CSV table of C-alpha atoms and ligand atoms in Angstrom, one decimal:
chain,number,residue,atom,x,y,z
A,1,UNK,CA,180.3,128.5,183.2
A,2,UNK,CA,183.3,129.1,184.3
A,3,UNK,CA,182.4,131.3,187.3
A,4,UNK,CA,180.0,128.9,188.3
A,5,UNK,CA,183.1,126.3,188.4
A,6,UNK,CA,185.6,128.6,190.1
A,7,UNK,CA,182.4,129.1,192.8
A,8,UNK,CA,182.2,125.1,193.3
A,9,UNK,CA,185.7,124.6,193.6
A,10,UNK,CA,186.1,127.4,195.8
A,11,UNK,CA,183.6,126.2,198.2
A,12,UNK,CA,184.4,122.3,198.2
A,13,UNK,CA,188.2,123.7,198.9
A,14,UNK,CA,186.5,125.4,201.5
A,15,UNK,CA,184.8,122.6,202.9
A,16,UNK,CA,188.0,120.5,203.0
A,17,UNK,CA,190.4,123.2,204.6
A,18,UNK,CA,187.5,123.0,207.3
A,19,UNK,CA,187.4,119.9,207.4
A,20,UNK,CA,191.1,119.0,208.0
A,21,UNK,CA,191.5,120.3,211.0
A,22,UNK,CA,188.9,118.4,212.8
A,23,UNK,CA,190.0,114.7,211.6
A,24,UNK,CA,193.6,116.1,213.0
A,25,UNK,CA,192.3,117.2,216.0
A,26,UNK,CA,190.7,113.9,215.9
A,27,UNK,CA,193.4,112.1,214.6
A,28,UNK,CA,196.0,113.3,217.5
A,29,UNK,CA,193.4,111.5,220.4
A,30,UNK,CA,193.5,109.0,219.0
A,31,UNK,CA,197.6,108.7,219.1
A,32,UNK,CA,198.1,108.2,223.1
A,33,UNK,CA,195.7,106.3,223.3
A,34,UNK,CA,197.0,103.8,220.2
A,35,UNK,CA,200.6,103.8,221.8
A,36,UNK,CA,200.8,99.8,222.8
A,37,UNK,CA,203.7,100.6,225.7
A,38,UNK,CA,201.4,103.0,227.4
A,39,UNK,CA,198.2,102.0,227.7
A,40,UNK,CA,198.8,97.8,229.3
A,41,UNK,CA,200.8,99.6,232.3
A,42,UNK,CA,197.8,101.7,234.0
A,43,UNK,CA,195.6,98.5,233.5
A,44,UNK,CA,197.1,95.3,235.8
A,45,UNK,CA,197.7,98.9,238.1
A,46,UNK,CA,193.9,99.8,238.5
A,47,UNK,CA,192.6,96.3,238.9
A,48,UNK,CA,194.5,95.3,241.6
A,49,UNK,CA,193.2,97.7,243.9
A,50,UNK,CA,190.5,97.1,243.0
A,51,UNK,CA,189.5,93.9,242.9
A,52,UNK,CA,188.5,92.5,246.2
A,53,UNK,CA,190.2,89.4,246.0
A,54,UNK,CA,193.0,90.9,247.7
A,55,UNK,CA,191.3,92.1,251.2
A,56,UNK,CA,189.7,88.8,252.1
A,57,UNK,CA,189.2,85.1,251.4
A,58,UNK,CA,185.9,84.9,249.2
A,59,UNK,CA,183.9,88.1,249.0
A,60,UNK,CA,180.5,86.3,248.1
A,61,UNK,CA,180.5,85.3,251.4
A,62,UNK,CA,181.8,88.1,253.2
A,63,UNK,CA,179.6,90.2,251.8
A,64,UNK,CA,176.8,89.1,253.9
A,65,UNK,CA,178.6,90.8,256.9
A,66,UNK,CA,176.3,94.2,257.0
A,67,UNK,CA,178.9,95.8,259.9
A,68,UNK,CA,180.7,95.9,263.2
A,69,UNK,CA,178.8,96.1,266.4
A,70,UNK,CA,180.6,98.9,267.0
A,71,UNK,CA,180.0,101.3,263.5
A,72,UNK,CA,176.5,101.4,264.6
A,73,UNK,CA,176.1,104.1,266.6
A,74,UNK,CA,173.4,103.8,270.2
A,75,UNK,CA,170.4,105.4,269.2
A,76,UNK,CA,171.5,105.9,265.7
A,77,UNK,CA,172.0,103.6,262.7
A,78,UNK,CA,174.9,102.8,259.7
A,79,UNK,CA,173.7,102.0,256.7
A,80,UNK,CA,175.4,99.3,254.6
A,81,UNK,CA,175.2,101.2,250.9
A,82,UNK,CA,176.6,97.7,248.9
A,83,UNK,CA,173.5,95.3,250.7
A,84,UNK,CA,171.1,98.6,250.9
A,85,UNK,CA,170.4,97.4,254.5
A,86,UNK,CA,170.7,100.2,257.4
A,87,UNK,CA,171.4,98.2,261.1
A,88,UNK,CA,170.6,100.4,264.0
A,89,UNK,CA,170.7,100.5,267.7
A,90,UNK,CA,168.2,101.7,269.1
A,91,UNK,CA,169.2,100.8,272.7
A,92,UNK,CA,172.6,99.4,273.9
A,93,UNK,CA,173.5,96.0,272.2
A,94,UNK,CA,170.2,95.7,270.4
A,95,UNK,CA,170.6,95.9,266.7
A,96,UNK,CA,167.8,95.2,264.0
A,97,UNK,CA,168.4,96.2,260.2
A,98,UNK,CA,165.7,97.5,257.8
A,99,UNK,CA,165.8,97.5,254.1
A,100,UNK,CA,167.9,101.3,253.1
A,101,UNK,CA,165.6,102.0,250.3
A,102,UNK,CA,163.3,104.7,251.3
A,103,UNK,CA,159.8,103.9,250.6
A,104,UNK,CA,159.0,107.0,249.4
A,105,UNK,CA,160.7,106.7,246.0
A,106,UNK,CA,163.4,104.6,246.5
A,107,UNK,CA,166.2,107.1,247.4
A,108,UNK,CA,169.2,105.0,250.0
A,109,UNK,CA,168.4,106.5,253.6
A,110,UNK,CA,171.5,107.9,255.2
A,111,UNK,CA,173.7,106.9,258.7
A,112,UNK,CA,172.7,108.9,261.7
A,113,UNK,CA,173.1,109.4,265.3
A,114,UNK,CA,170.0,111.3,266.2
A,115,UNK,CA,167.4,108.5,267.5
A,116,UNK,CA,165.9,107.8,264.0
A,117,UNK,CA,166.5,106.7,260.2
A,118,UNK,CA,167.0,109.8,258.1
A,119,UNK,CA,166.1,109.9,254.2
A,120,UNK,CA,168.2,112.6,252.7
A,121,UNK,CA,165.7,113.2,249.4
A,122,UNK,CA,162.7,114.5,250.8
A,123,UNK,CA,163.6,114.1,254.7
A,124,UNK,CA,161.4,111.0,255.8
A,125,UNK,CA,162.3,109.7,259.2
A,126,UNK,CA,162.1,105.6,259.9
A,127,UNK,CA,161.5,104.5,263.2
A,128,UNK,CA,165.1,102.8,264.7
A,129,UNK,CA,163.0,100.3,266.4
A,130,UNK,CA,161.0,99.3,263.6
A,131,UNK,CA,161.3,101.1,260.9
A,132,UNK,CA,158.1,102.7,260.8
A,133,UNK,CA,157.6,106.5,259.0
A,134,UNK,CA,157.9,109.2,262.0
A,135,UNK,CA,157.7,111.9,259.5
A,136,UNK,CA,158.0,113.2,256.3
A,137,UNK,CA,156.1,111.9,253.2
A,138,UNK,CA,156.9,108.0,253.4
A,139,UNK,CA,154.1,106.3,254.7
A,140,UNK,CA,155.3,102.6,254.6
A,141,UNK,CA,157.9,101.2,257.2
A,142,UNK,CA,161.0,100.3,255.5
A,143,UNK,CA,161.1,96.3,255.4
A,144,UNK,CA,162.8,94.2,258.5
A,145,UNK,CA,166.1,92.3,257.2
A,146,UNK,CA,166.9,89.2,259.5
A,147,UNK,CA,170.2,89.8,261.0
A,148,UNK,CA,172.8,87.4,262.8
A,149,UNK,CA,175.1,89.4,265.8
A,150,UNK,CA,178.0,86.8,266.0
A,151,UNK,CA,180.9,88.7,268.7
A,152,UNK,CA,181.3,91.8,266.9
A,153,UNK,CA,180.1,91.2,263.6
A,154,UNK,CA,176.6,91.6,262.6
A,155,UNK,CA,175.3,89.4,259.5
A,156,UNK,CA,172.6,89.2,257.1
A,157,UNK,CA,170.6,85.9,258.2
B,1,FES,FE1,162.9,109.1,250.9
B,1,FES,FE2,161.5,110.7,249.4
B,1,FES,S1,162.7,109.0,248.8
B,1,FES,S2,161.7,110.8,251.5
């Protein structure tokens, strides 16, 4: 009876020397993180970079400006990540935009200079004039977004 208790107590003292040093492993994260004078500094500091307030007027309107006449390359295209819409140029001052999501599978098709609409995943190519598959496994055309060229700034219509 009494081994039996010495074996109990042995292994619960076991357990809780074990266990000790996890909750103060655990116990010192948390400390940084619970020091008040620390942690409200890096906050106002990330979200004033960040928040788009600060580079224009409204953003909600801005943000239907897809890009520059010229970021679009001739004979290539830029594509707008934020809208998904990729404008290209398929000859000198002639810009049309297509939706950017490859349909293949949906994966965003890249920027290019090289005469057609690249799709990184599985290498699809869209047509710059119309957005038709050239190659690859896509079969569908990627779909036409209306655009507005105003001076130097093309628009989603
Ligand atoms: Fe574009 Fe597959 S998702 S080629």
């Amino acid at each position: 009876m009494t081994a039996m208790n010495r074996r109990r107590a042995l292994t619960g003292s076991a357990a809780i020397v074990v266990g000790v040093p996890v909750l103060a492993a655990c116990g010192s994260d948390d400390e940084p993180t619970a020091d008040p004078s620390s942690s409200p500094s890096p906050s106002p500091s990330d979200e004033s970079p960040s928040s788009p307030s600060t580079d224009g007027t409204e953003t909600p309107s801005a943000a239907a400006a897809l890009a520059t006449t010229s970021a679009v390359p001739v004979g290539g295209c830029l594509v707008n990540a934020d809208a998904k819409v990729v404008v290209t140029q398929p000859t000198e001052g002639d810009f049309k935009a297509f939706s950017a999501v490859c349909t293949h599978q949906g994966c965003l098709v890249e920027s290019s200079s090289d005469g057609e609409i690249p799709c990184p995943c599985h290498l699809s190519h869209f047509s710059l004039e119309d957005g038709s598959p050239l190659s690859g496994p896509a079969s569908a055309p990627l779909a036409p977004v209306e655009i507005t060229v105003d001076g130097d700034s093309i628009t989603q219509a």
